[in-house]
Coordinates of C-alpha atoms in Angstrom, one line a residue:
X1 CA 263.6 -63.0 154.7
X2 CA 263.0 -65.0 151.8
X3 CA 261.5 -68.6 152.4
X4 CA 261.2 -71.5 149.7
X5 CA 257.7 -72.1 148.6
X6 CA 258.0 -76.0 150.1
X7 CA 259.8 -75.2 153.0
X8 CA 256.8 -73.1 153.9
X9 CA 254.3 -75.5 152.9
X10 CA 256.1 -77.9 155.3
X11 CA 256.0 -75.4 158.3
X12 CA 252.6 -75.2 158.0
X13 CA 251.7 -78.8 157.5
X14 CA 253.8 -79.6 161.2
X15 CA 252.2 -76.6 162.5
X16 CA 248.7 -78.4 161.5
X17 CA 249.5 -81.5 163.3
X18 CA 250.7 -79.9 166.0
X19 CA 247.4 -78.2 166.1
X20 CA 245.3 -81.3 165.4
X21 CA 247.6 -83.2 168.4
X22 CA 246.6 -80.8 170.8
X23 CA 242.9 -81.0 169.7
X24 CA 242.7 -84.4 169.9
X25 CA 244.5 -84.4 173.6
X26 CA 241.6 -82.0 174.5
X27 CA 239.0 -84.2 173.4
X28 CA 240.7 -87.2 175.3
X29 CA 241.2 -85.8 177.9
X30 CA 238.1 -83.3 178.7
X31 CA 235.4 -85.9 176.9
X32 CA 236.4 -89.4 176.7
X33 CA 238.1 -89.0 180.3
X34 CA 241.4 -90.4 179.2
X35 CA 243.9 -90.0 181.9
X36 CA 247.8 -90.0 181.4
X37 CA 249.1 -92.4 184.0
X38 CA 251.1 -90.8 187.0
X39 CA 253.1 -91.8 189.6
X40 CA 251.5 -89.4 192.3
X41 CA 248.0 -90.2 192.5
X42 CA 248.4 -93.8 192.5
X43 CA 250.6 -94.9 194.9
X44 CA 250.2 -95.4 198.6
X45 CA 252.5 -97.0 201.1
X46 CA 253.0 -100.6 201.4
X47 CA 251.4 -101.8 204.9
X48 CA 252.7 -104.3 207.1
X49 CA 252.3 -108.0 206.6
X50 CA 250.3 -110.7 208.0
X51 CA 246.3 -111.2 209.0
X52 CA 243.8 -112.7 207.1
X53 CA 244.7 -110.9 204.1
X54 CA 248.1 -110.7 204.1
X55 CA 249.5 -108.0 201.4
X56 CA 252.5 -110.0 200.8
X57 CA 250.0 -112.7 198.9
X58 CA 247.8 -112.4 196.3
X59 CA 244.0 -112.4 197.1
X60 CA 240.6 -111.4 196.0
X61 CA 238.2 -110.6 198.6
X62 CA 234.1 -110.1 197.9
X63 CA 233.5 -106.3 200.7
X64 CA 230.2 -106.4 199.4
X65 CA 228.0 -107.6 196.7
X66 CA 229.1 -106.7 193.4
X67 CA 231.9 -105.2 194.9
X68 CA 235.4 -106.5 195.5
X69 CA 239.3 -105.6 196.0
X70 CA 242.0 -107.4 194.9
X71 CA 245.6 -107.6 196.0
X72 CA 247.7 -108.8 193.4
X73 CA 251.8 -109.0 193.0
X74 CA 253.6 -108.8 190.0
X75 CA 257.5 -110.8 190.3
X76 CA 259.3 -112.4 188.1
X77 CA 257.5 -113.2 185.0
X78 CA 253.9 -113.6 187.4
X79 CA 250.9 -112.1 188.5
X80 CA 249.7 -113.4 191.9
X81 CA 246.5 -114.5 191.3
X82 CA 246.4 -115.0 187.7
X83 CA 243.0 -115.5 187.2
X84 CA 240.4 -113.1 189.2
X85 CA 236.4 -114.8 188.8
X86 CA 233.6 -112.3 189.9
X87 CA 230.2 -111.7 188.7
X88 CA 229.1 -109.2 185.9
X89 CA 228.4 -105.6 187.3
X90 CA 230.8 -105.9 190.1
X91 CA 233.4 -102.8 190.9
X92 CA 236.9 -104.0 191.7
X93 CA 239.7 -102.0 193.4
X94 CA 243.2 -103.6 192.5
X95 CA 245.8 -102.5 195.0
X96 CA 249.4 -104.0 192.7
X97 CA 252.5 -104.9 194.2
X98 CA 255.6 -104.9 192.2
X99 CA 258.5 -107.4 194.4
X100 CA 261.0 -106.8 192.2
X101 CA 261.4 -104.6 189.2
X102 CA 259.0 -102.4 187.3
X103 CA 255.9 -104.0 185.9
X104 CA 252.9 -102.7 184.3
X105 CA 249.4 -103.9 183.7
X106 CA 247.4 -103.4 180.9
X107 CA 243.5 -105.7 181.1
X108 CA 242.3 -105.4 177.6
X109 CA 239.1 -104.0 176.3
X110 CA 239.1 -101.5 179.7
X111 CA 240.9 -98.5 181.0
X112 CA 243.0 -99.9 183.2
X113 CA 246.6 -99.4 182.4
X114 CA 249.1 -98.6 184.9
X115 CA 253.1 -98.7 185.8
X116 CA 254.0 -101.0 189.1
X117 CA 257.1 -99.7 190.6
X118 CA 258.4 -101.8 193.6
X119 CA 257.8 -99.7 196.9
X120 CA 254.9 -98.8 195.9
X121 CA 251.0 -100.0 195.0
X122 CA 249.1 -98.9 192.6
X123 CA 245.5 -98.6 192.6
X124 CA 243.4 -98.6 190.0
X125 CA 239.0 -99.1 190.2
X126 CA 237.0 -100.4 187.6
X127 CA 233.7 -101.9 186.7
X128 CA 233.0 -105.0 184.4
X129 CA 229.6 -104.7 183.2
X130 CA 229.4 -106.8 180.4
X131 CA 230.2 -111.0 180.9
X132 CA 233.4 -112.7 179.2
X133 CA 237.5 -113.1 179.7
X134 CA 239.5 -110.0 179.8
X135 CA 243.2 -110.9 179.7
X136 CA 245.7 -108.9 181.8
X137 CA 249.5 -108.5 181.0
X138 CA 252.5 -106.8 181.6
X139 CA 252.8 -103.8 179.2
X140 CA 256.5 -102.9 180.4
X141 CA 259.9 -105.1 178.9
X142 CA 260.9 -106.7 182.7
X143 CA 263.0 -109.1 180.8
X144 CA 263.6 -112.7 179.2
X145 CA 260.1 -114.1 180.8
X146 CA 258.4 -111.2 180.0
X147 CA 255.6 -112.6 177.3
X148 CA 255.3 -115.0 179.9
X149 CA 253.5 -112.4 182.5
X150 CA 249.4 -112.6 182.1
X151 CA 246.4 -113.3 183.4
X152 CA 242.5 -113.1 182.9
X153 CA 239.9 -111.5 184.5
X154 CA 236.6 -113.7 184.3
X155 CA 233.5 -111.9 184.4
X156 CA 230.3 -114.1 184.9
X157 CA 227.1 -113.9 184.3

């Protein structure tokens, strides 16, 4: 079978990306610890209302030093709270609510990215070491208010 010279020289360049994306998915993934987002393993049940800390409010409460969680809901065009303050080293667990449609999150300069579907929460952990204002938005089109959906996480010193 007889195949043109550049046809064949265009096979093998897309077979050499296709090669270099997979490489570079393997290095994500196995050394920088880049982790598609799934559905799965971050979702649990929505509990029931009402206490102290009821999950049908946003909240941030301090379980031990340097340590916190954070309840937050995500409706039309709003995070619930919209602005998180917590010292710099602390872990935070965010448990998000979506009451409406699908949102996402996205806090810049970190890892955490995730889809917010309503039924469910998403969890998602991370640390702030270093001291400053990292703003959160909403990474998925939930219409005409959209741009309007932010926040900021301040770490202090």
């Amino acid at each position: 079978m007889h195949i043109d010279r550049y046809e064949r020289n265009w096979i093998r360049f897309a077979g050499g990306l296709l090669v270099v994306f997979a490489a570079a998915l393997t290095v994500a993934a196995v050394f920088l610890g880049v982790r598609l987002p799934g559905i799965a393993e971050q979702t649990i049940p929505i509990a029931q209302a009402g206490g102290e800390y009821d999950i049908n409010k946003g909240w941030i409460r301090e379980l031990a030093p340097r340590r916190y969680e954070v309840n937050m809901r995500a409706r039309v065009w709003s995070f619930e709270p919209r602005e998180i303050r917590i010292p710099a080293g602390s872990t935070v667990t965010f448990y998000i609510h979506s009451d409406d449609i699908t949102h996402g999150i996205k806090i810049q300069n970190t890892t955490v990215s995730t889809m917010i579907f309503p039924g469910h929460v998403a969890k998602v952990t991370y640390t702030f070491d270093k001291p400053g204002e990292y703003v959160f938005v909403c990474h998925e089109y939930c219409g005409a208010g959209h741009h309007f959906m932010s926040g900021r996480v301040i770490v202090e010193e």
